[in-house]
Coordinates of N, CA and C and ligand atoms in Angstrom, one line a residue:
M1 N -31.4 130.6 9.2 CA -31.6 129.4 10.0 C -32.7 128.5 9.3
A2 N -32.4 127.2 9.3 CA -33.4 126.3 8.7 C -34.4 125.8 9.7
C3 N -35.6 125.4 9.2 CA -36.6 124.8 10.1 C -36.9 123.4 9.7
Y4 N -36.9 122.5 10.7 CA -37.2 121.1 10.4 C -38.3 120.6 11.3
A5 N -39.1 119.6 10.9 CA -40.1 119.0 11.8 C -39.6 117.6 12.2
L6 N -39.9 117.2 13.4 CA -39.5 115.9 13.9 C -40.7 115.3 14.6
I7 N -41.2 114.2 14.1 CA -42.4 113.6 14.6 C -42.2 112.3 15.3
P8 N -42.2 112.3 16.6 CA -42.0 111.0 17.3 C -43.3 110.1 17.1
A9 N -43.1 108.9 16.6 CA -44.2 108.0 16.2 C -43.8 106.6 16.6
A10 N -43.2 106.4 17.8 CA -42.7 105.1 18.2 C -43.5 104.6 19.4
G11 N -44.7 105.2 19.7 CA -45.5 104.8 20.8 C -46.4 103.6 20.5
G12 N -46.8 103.0 21.5 CA -47.7 101.8 21.3 C -49.2 102.0 21.4
G13 N -49.6 103.2 21.8 CA -51.0 103.6 21.9 C -51.8 102.8 22.9
S14 N -51.2 102.6 24.1 CA -51.8 101.7 25.1 C -53.2 102.2 25.5
R15 N -53.3 103.5 25.7 CA -54.6 104.1 26.2 C -55.7 103.9 25.1
M16 N -55.3 103.8 23.9 CA -56.3 103.6 22.8 C -56.9 102.2 22.8
G17 N -56.0 101.3 23.3 CA -56.5 99.9 23.4 C -56.9 99.2 22.1
A18 N -56.3 99.6 21.0 CA -56.7 99.0 19.7 C -55.9 97.8 19.4
G19 N -54.9 97.4 20.2 CA -54.1 96.3 19.9 C -53.0 96.5 18.9
R20 N -52.9 97.8 18.4 CA -51.8 98.2 17.5 C -51.6 99.7 17.7
P21 N -50.4 100.2 17.3 CA -50.2 101.6 17.5 C -51.2 102.5 16.8
K22 N -51.7 103.5 17.6 CA -52.8 104.3 17.2 C -52.5 105.1 15.9
Q23 N -51.2 105.4 15.7 CA -50.8 106.2 14.5 C -51.2 105.6 13.2
Y24 N -51.4 104.2 13.2 CA -51.8 103.6 12.0 C -53.3 103.3 11.9
L25 N -54.1 103.7 12.9 CA -55.6 103.5 12.8 C -56.1 104.4 11.7
P26 N -57.2 103.9 11.1 CA -57.8 104.8 10.1 C -58.5 106.0 10.7
L27 N -58.3 107.2 10.0 CA -58.9 108.4 10.5 C -59.3 109.2 9.2
A28 N -60.5 109.4 9.0 CA -61.0 110.0 7.7 C -60.4 109.3 6.5
G29 N -60.4 108.0 6.5 CA -60.0 107.2 5.4 C -58.5 107.1 5.2
R30 N -57.7 107.6 6.1 CA -56.2 107.5 5.9 C -55.6 107.1 7.2
P31 N -54.4 106.5 7.2 CA -53.7 106.3 8.5 C -53.6 107.6 9.3
L32 N -53.8 107.5 10.6 CA -53.9 108.7 11.4 C -52.6 109.6 11.2
I33 N -51.5 109.0 11.2 CA -50.2 109.8 11.2 C -50.1 110.6 9.9
R34 N -50.7 110.1 8.8 CA -50.6 110.7 7.5 C -51.1 112.2 7.5
H35 N -52.1 112.5 8.4 CA -52.6 113.8 8.4 C -51.6 114.9 8.8
A36 N -50.9 114.6 9.9 CA -49.9 115.6 10.4 C -48.7 115.6 9.4
L37 N -48.4 114.5 8.8 CA -47.3 114.5 7.8 C -47.6 115.4 6.6
V38 N -48.9 115.3 6.1 CA -49.3 116.1 5.0 C -49.2 117.6 5.4
T39 N -49.7 117.9 6.6 CA -49.7 119.3 7.0 C -48.3 119.9 7.1
L40 N -47.4 119.1 7.8 CA -46.0 119.6 8.0 C -45.3 119.7 6.7
C41 N -45.5 118.8 5.8 CA -44.8 118.8 4.5 C -45.3 120.0 3.7
S42 N -46.5 120.5 3.9 CA -47.1 121.6 3.2 C -46.6 123.0 3.6
V43 N -45.9 123.0 4.7 CA -45.5 124.3 5.2 C -44.2 124.7 4.5
P44 N -44.2 125.7 3.7 CA -43.0 126.1 2.9 C -41.8 126.3 3.7
A45 N -41.9 126.9 4.9 CA -40.7 127.2 5.7 C -40.0 125.9 6.3
I46 N -40.7 124.8 6.3 CA -40.1 123.6 6.8 C -39.4 122.8 5.7
E47 N -38.1 122.6 5.9 CA -37.3 122.0 4.8 C -37.4 120.5 4.7
R48 N -37.4 119.9 5.9 CA -37.4 118.4 6.0 C -38.4 118.0 7.1
V49 N -39.0 116.9 6.9 CA -39.9 116.3 8.0 C -39.4 114.9 8.3
Y50 N -38.9 114.8 9.6 CA -38.4 113.5 10.0 C -39.4 112.8 10.8
V51 N -39.6 111.5 10.6 CA -40.5 110.7 11.4 C -39.7 109.6 12.2
V52 N -39.9 109.6 13.5 CA -39.1 108.6 14.3 C -40.0 107.4 14.6
L53 N -39.6 106.2 14.0 CA -40.4 105.0 14.2 C -39.7 104.1 15.2
A54 N -40.5 103.2 15.7 CA -39.8 102.1 16.6 C -39.0 101.2 15.6
P55 N -37.8 100.8 16.1 CA -36.9 100.0 15.2 C -37.6 98.8 14.6
D56 N -38.6 98.2 15.4 CA -39.3 97.0 14.9 C -40.6 97.3 14.2
D57 N -40.9 98.5 13.9 CA -42.2 98.9 13.3 C -42.3 98.2 11.9
E58 N -43.3 97.4 11.7 CA -43.5 96.8 10.4 C -44.8 97.3 9.7
S59 N -45.4 98.3 10.3 CA -46.7 98.9 9.8 C -46.5 100.1 9.0
W60 N -45.3 100.7 9.0 CA -45.1 102.0 8.3 C -45.5 101.8 6.8
P61 N -46.4 102.6 6.3 CA -46.9 102.3 4.9 C -46.0 102.9 3.9
G62 N -45.0 103.7 4.2 CA -44.1 104.2 3.2 C -44.3 105.7 2.9
F63 N -45.5 106.0 2.4 CA -45.9 107.4 2.1 C -44.8 108.0 1.1
D64 N -44.1 107.3 0.3 CA -43.1 107.9 -0.6 C -43.7 108.9 -1.5
E65 N -45.0 108.7 -1.8 CA -45.6 109.7 -2.8 C -45.9 111.0 -2.1
L66 N -45.8 111.1 -0.8 CA -46.3 112.3 -0.1 C -45.4 113.5 -0.4
S67 N -44.1 113.4 -0.2 CA -43.3 114.6 -0.3 C -41.8 114.1 -0.3
A68 N -41.0 114.8 -1.1 CA -39.5 114.5 -1.0 C -38.9 115.1 0.3
K69 N -39.7 115.8 1.1 CA -39.3 116.3 2.4 C -39.2 115.3 3.4
L70 N -40.0 114.2 3.2 CA -40.2 113.2 4.3 C -38.9 112.3 4.4
H71 N -38.5 112.1 5.7 CA -37.3 111.2 6.0 C -37.7 110.3 7.2
V72 N -37.4 109.0 7.0 CA -37.8 108.1 8.1 C -36.6 107.7 8.9
L73 N -36.7 107.8 10.2 CA -35.6 107.4 11.1 C -36.2 106.2 12.0
R74 N -35.5 105.1 12.0 CA -36.0 103.9 12.8 C -35.2 103.9 14.1
C75 N -35.3 104.8 14.9 CA -34.5 104.9 16.2 C -35.4 105.3 17.4
G76 N -36.7 104.9 17.4 CA -37.5 105.3 18.5 C -37.0 104.6 19.8
G77 N -37.3 105.2 20.9 CA -36.9 104.7 22.2 C -38.0 104.3 23.1
A78 N -37.7 104.0 24.3 CA -38.7 103.5 25.3 C -39.7 104.6 25.8
T79 N -39.3 105.9 25.7 CA -40.2 107.0 26.1 C -40.2 108.0 24.9
R80 N -41.2 108.9 25.0 CA -41.3 109.9 23.9 C -40.0 110.7 23.9
A81 N -39.5 111.1 25.1 CA -38.3 112.0 25.2 C -37.1 111.3 24.6
E82 N -37.0 109.9 24.8 CA -35.9 109.2 24.2 C -36.1 109.1 22.7
S83 N -37.3 108.9 22.2 CA -37.5 108.9 20.7 C -37.1 110.3 20.1
V84 N -37.4 111.4 20.8 CA -37.1 112.7 20.3 C -35.6 112.9 20.3
A85 N -35.0 112.5 21.5 CA -33.5 112.7 21.6 C -32.8 111.9 20.5
N86 N -33.2 110.6 20.3 CA -32.6 109.8 19.3 C -32.8 110.4 17.9
G87 N -34.0 110.9 17.6 CA -34.3 111.5 16.4 C -33.4 112.7 16.1
L88 N -33.2 113.6 17.1 CA -32.4 114.8 17.0 C -31.0 114.3 16.6
R89 N -30.5 113.3 17.2 CA -29.1 112.8 16.9 C -29.0 112.3 15.5
A90 N -30.1 111.7 15.0 CA -30.0 111.0 13.7 C -30.2 112.0 12.5
M91 N -30.7 113.2 12.8 CA -31.0 114.1 11.7 C -29.6 114.5 11.1
A92 N -29.6 114.6 9.7 CA -28.4 114.9 9.0 C -28.2 116.3 8.8
D93 N -27.0 116.8 8.7 CA -26.6 118.2 8.3 C -27.5 119.2 9.0
V94 N -27.5 119.2 10.3 CA -28.3 120.2 11.0 C -27.3 121.0 11.9
R95 N -27.6 122.3 11.9 CA -26.7 123.2 12.7 C -27.4 123.4 14.1
D96 N -26.5 123.8 15.0 CA -27.0 124.0 16.4 C -28.2 125.0 16.5
D97 N -28.1 126.0 15.7 CA -29.1 127.1 15.8 C -30.3 126.9 14.8
D98 N -30.3 125.8 14.1 CA -31.5 125.5 13.3 C -32.7 125.2 14.2
W99 N -33.9 125.5 13.7 CA -35.1 125.2 14.5 C -35.6 123.8 14.2
V100 N -36.1 123.1 15.3 CA -36.8 121.9 15.1 C -38.2 122.0 15.7
L101 N -39.2 121.6 14.9 CA -40.6 121.6 15.4 C -40.9 120.2 15.7
V102 N -41.0 119.9 17.0 CA -41.4 118.5 17.4 C -42.9 118.4 17.5
H103 N -43.5 117.4 16.8 CA -44.9 117.3 16.8 C -45.4 115.9 17.0
D104 N -46.4 115.7 17.9 CA -46.9 114.3 18.1 C -47.6 113.8 16.9
A105 N -47.3 112.6 16.5 CA -48.0 111.9 15.4 C -49.5 111.9 15.6
A106 N -49.8 111.9 16.9 CA -51.2 111.7 17.3 C -52.1 113.0 17.2
R107 N -51.4 114.1 16.9 CA -52.2 115.4 16.7 C -52.5 115.5 15.3
A108 N -53.5 114.9 14.8 CA -53.8 114.7 13.4 C -54.5 116.0 12.8
C109 N -55.0 116.8 13.7 CA -55.8 118.0 13.2 C -55.0 119.3 13.1
L110 N -53.7 119.2 13.2 CA -52.9 120.3 13.0 C -53.1 121.0 11.7
T111 N -53.1 122.3 11.6 CA -53.3 123.0 10.3 C -52.0 123.7 10.0
V112 N -51.9 124.1 8.7 CA -50.7 124.9 8.2 C -50.7 126.2 9.0
E113 N -51.9 126.8 9.3 CA -52.1 128.0 10.0 C -51.5 127.9 11.4
H114 N -51.8 126.8 12.1 CA -51.2 126.6 13.4 C -49.7 126.7 13.4
V115 N -49.1 126.0 12.4 CA -47.7 125.9 12.3 C -47.1 127.2 12.0
E116 N -47.7 127.9 11.0 CA -47.2 129.2 10.6 C -47.3 130.3 11.7
T117 N -48.3 130.2 12.5 CA -48.5 131.1 13.7 C -47.3 130.8 14.6
L118 N -47.0 129.5 14.9 CA -45.9 129.2 15.8 C -44.6 129.7 15.3
I119 N -44.3 129.5 14.0 CA -43.0 129.9 13.4 C -42.9 131.5 13.5
R120 N -44.0 132.1 13.2 CA -44.0 133.6 13.2 C -43.8 134.1 14.7
E121 N -44.4 133.5 15.6 CA -44.3 134.0 17.0 C -43.0 133.6 17.7
V122 N -42.3 132.5 17.2 CA -41.2 132.0 18.0 C -39.9 132.2 17.2
G123 N -40.0 132.4 15.9 CA -38.8 132.5 15.0 C -37.8 133.5 15.4
A124 N -38.1 134.5 16.2 CA -37.1 135.4 16.6 C -36.9 135.3 18.1
D125 N -37.4 134.3 18.7 CA -37.3 134.2 20.2 C -35.9 133.5 20.6
P126 N -35.3 134.0 21.7 CA -34.0 133.4 22.1 C -34.2 132.0 22.7
V127 N -35.3 131.6 23.2 CA -35.5 130.3 23.9 C -36.2 129.3 23.0
G128 N -37.4 129.7 22.4 CA -38.2 128.8 21.7 C -39.6 128.8 22.3
G129 N -40.5 128.0 21.8 CA -41.9 128.0 22.4 C -42.7 126.9 21.8
L130 N -44.0 127.0 22.1 CA -44.9 125.9 21.8 C -46.4 126.4 21.7
L131 N -47.2 125.6 21.0 CA -48.6 125.9 20.9 C -49.2 125.4 22.2
A132 N -50.2 126.1 22.7 CA -50.9 125.8 24.0 C -52.3 126.4 24.0
V133 N -53.1 125.9 24.9 CA -54.4 126.6 25.1 C -54.7 126.9 26.5
P134 N -55.3 128.0 26.8 CA -55.6 128.3 28.3 C -56.6 127.3 28.8
V135 N -56.4 126.9 30.0 CA -57.3 125.9 30.7 C -58.7 126.6 30.8
A136 N -59.7 125.8 30.5 CA -61.1 126.4 30.6 C -61.8 125.8 31.8
D137 N -61.6 124.6 32.2 CA -62.3 124.0 33.3 C -61.7 124.4 34.7
T138 N -62.5 124.3 35.7 CA -62.0 124.5 37.1 C -61.3 123.2 37.4
L139 N -60.1 123.3 38.0 CA -59.2 122.1 38.3 C -59.3 121.7 39.7
K140 N -59.3 120.4 40.0 CA -59.3 119.8 41.3 C -58.1 118.9 41.5
R141 N -57.4 119.0 42.6 CA -56.4 118.0 42.9 C -57.0 116.9 43.8
E142 N -56.9 115.7 43.4 CA -57.5 114.6 44.1 C -56.6 114.0 45.3
V143 N -57.3 113.7 46.4 CA -56.7 113.0 47.5 C -57.6 111.8 47.8
D144 N -57.2 110.6 47.5 CA -58.0 109.4 47.8 C -59.5 109.5 47.2
G145 N -59.6 109.9 46.0 CA -61.0 109.9 45.4 C -61.8 111.2 45.8
R146 N -61.3 112.0 46.6 CA -62.0 113.2 47.0 C -61.1 114.5 46.7
I147 N -61.8 115.6 46.7 CA -61.0 116.8 46.4 C -60.1 117.3 47.5
G148 N -58.8 117.3 47.3 CA -57.9 117.8 48.3 C -57.8 119.3 48.2
A149 N -57.9 119.8 46.9 CA -57.7 121.3 46.7 C -58.2 121.7 45.4
T150 N -58.7 122.9 45.3 CA -59.0 123.5 44.0 C -57.8 124.3 43.5
V151 N -57.4 124.0 42.3 CA -56.2 124.7 41.7 C -56.7 125.8 40.9
A152 N -56.2 127.0 41.2 CA -56.7 128.2 40.4 C -56.2 128.0 38.9
R153 N -57.2 128.2 38.0 CA -56.9 127.9 36.6 C -56.2 129.2 35.9
D154 N -56.3 130.3 36.6 CA -55.7 131.5 36.2 C -54.2 131.3 35.7
K155 N -53.9 131.6 34.5 CA -52.5 131.5 34.0 C -52.1 130.1 33.7
L156 N -53.1 129.1 33.8 CA -52.7 127.7 33.5 C -53.0 127.4 32.0
W157 N -52.1 126.8 31.4 CA -52.3 126.4 29.9 C -52.1 124.9 29.8
Q158 N -52.7 124.4 28.7 CA -52.4 123.0 28.3 C -51.5 123.0 27.2
A159 N -50.4 122.3 27.3 CA -49.3 122.3 26.3 C -49.7 121.4 25.2
Q160 N -49.5 121.9 23.9 CA -49.7 121.0 22.7 C -48.4 120.9 22.0
T161 N -48.5 120.4 20.8 CA -47.3 120.5 19.9 C -47.8 121.1 18.6
P162 N -47.0 121.6 17.7 CA -45.5 121.5 17.7 C -44.9 122.4 18.9
Q163 N -43.7 121.9 19.3 CA -42.9 122.6 20.2 C -41.6 122.9 19.5
M164 N -41.2 124.2 19.5 CA -40.2 124.7 18.5 C -39.0 125.2 19.3
F165 N -37.9 124.5 19.1 CA -36.6 124.8 19.8 C -35.4 124.7 18.9
R166 N -34.4 125.3 19.2 CA -33.1 125.2 18.4 C -32.6 123.8 18.6
H167 N -32.0 123.2 17.6 CA -31.5 121.8 17.7 C -30.5 121.6 18.8
G168 N -29.6 122.6 18.9 CA -28.5 122.4 19.9 C -29.1 122.5 21.3
L169 N -29.9 123.5 21.6 CA -30.5 123.7 22.9 C -31.4 122.5 23.3
L170 N -32.2 122.0 22.4 CA -33.1 120.9 22.7 C -32.3 119.6 22.9
S171 N -31.3 119.4 22.2 CA -30.5 118.2 22.4 C -29.8 118.2 23.8
Q172 N -29.3 119.4 24.1 CA -28.7 119.5 25.4 C -29.7 119.3 26.5
A173 N -30.9 119.9 26.4 CA -32.0 119.9 27.4 C -32.4 118.4 27.6
L174 N -32.6 117.7 26.5 CA -33.1 116.3 26.6 C -32.0 115.4 27.2
A175 N -30.8 115.7 26.9 CA -29.7 114.8 27.5 C -29.6 115.0 29.0
A176 N -30.0 116.2 29.5 CA -30.0 116.4 30.9 C -31.2 116.0 31.7
A177 N -32.4 116.0 31.0 CA -33.6 115.7 31.7 C -34.5 114.7 30.9
R178 N -34.3 113.4 31.1 CA -35.1 112.4 30.3 C -36.5 112.1 30.8
D179 N -36.8 112.5 32.1 CA -38.1 112.1 32.6 C -39.1 113.2 32.4
V180 N -39.1 113.9 31.3 CA -40.1 114.9 31.0 C -41.1 114.4 29.9
T181 N -42.3 115.0 29.9 CA -43.3 114.5 29.0 C -43.4 115.4 27.8
D182 N -42.7 116.6 27.8 CA -42.6 117.3 26.5 C -41.3 118.1 26.4
E183 N -41.0 118.6 25.3 CA -39.7 119.3 25.0 C -39.6 120.5 25.9
A184 N -40.7 121.3 26.1 CA -40.7 122.5 26.9 C -40.2 122.1 28.3
G185 N -40.7 121.0 28.9 CA -40.3 120.6 30.2 C -38.8 120.4 30.3
A186 N -38.2 119.9 29.3 CA -36.7 119.7 29.3 C -36.0 121.1 29.3
V187 N -36.5 122.0 28.5 CA -35.9 123.3 28.4 C -36.1 124.1 29.6
E188 N -37.3 124.0 30.2 CA -37.6 124.6 31.5 C -36.6 124.2 32.6
A189 N -36.2 122.9 32.6 CA -35.3 122.3 33.6 C -33.9 123.0 33.5
L190 N -33.6 123.6 32.3 CA -32.4 124.4 32.2 C -32.5 125.8 32.8
G191 N -33.7 126.1 33.3 CA -33.9 127.4 33.9 C -34.4 128.4 32.9
L192 N -34.9 128.0 31.7 CA -35.3 128.9 30.6 C -36.9 128.9 30.6
Q193 N -37.4 129.9 30.0 CA -38.9 130.0 29.9 C -39.4 130.1 28.5
P194 N -39.8 128.9 27.9 CA -40.3 128.9 26.6 C -41.6 129.8 26.4
K195 N -41.8 130.3 25.2 CA -42.9 131.2 24.9 C -44.2 130.4 24.7
L196 N -45.3 130.8 25.3 CA -46.6 130.2 25.0 C -47.3 130.9 23.8
V197 N -47.7 130.1 22.8 CA -48.3 130.6 21.7 C -49.8 130.1 21.6
A198 N -50.8 130.9 21.7 CA -52.2 130.4 21.8 C -52.6 129.7 20.5
A199 N -53.1 128.5 20.7 CA -53.7 127.7 19.6 C -55.1 127.5 19.9
D200 N -55.7 126.4 19.6 CA -57.1 126.1 19.9 C -57.3 124.6 20.1
A201 N -58.5 124.3 20.6 CA -58.7 122.9 21.0 C -58.8 121.9 19.9
T202 N -58.9 122.4 18.6 CA -59.0 121.5 17.5 C -57.7 120.7 17.3
N203 N -56.6 121.3 17.9 CA -55.3 120.6 17.8 C -55.1 119.5 18.9
L204 N -56.1 118.7 19.0 CA -56.2 117.7 20.1 C -55.3 116.5 19.8
K205 N -54.9 115.9 20.9 CA -54.1 114.7 20.8 C -55.0 113.5 20.8
V206 N -55.0 112.6 19.8 CA -55.8 111.5 19.8 C -55.2 110.4 20.8
T207 N -55.9 110.3 21.9 CA -55.4 109.4 23.0 C -56.3 108.2 23.2
Y208 N -57.6 108.5 23.4 CA -58.7 107.5 23.7 C -59.6 107.3 22.5
P209 N -60.3 106.2 22.5 CA -61.2 105.9 21.3 C -62.1 107.1 20.9
L210 N -62.7 107.8 21.9 CA -63.6 108.9 21.6 C -62.8 110.0 20.8
D211 N -61.5 110.2 21.1 CA -60.8 111.2 20.4 C -60.8 111.0 18.9
L212 N -60.8 109.7 18.4 CA -60.9 109.4 17.0 C -62.1 110.0 16.4
H213 N -63.2 109.9 17.1 CA -64.5 110.5 16.5 C -64.4 112.0 16.5
L214 N -63.9 112.6 17.6 CA -63.7 114.1 17.6 C -62.8 114.6 16.5
A215 N -61.7 113.9 16.3 CA -60.8 114.3 15.2 C -61.4 114.1 13.9
E216 N -62.2 113.1 13.7 CA -62.8 112.8 12.4 C -63.8 114.0 12.1
W217 N -64.6 114.4 13.2 CA -65.5 115.4 13.0 C -64.8 116.8 12.7
I218 N -63.7 117.0 13.4 CA -63.0 118.3 13.1 C -62.5 118.3 11.6
L219 N -61.9 117.2 11.2 CA -61.4 117.2 9.8 C -62.5 117.3 8.8
A220 N -63.7 116.6 9.1 CA -64.8 116.7 8.1 C -65.4 118.1 8.0
N221 N -65.5 118.8 9.2 CA -66.1 120.1 9.2 C -65.3 121.2 8.8
R222 N -64.0 120.9 8.5 CA -63.1 122.0 8.0 C -63.2 122.2 6.5
K223 N -63.5 121.1 5.8 CA -63.5 121.1 4.3 C -64.6 121.9 3.7
Ligands
CTP301 N1 -44.0 108.3 21.3 C1 -42.7 107.9 20.8 N2 -42.0 107.0 21.5 C2 -42.4 106.5 22.7 C3 -43.7 106.9 23.2 C4 -44.5 107.8 22.4 O1 -42.3 108.4 19.7 N3 -41.7 105.6 23.3 C5 -44.8 109.2 20.4 C6 -46.2 108.6 20.1 O2 -46.1 107.8 19.0 C7 -47.0 109.9 19.9 C8 -46.4 110.9 20.8 O3 -45.1 110.4 21.2 O4 -46.9 110.3 18.5 C9 -47.3 111.3 21.9 O5 -47.4 110.1 22.8 P1 -48.7 109.5 23.2 O6 -49.9 110.3 22.8 O7 -48.6 109.2 24.7 O8 -48.8 108.1 22.4 P2 -48.5 106.6 22.9 O9 -47.4 106.6 23.8 O10 -48.4 105.8 21.7 O11 -49.9 106.3 23.6 P3 -50.1 105.7 25.1 O12 -49.3 106.7 26.1 O13 -51.5 105.7 25.3 O14 -49.4 104.4 25.1
MG302 MG1 -47.5 107.7 25.7

């Protein structure tokens, strides 16, 4: 079975408030998206790395020098789930039981070790799985600005990416449940239980301006 990566990168970055998509903001001297692309292209087990761009994206820098594994698909949709579903459909020569690792363009601090741990832990799984971290904080559910309830954090995890599923199963899951915020959510809606693979907080999603500084610090302190 082959392994492919699919990177949805058709978002507008509204919470970043930069006036342009966050995937093209500079991070450690390079466009943010380039970091995850370099990592995924460096994983020997991954044969091709697909990037899903918005059809009207005029900022994509090309990155032709990066790797022959890189393939650009201009079929992003209105939601992340739609971008992923469109990308799955546009991938060429893929079999139902091939693996697809879906990874947010915005998770720039992903390492080859993160990816290889996921592939090792999920590669023989019948359902698939994802990187995640156990919740550390005490959680409160709000009602009108006040605490309505404390939610026990025991057994709660924060989902990250990559999320690794077979092409056929994931396509079927996303076709049935489009209002999900990650691939695991779509697969869960089929009654299946994806495997949680422990990662760490350095695999953060750059969402707000502060996250750019955190990501920059993480990248600088790794070298
Ligand atoms: N994404 C996508 N297509 C969309 C929306 C999001 O491909 N219609 C991608 C983003 O480009 C990003 C990933 O999904 O790589 C995770 O989404 P998120 O962090 O929410 O990014 P944005 O949607 O761009 O940001 P925001 O929600 O703040 O607008
Ligand atoms: Mg979004």
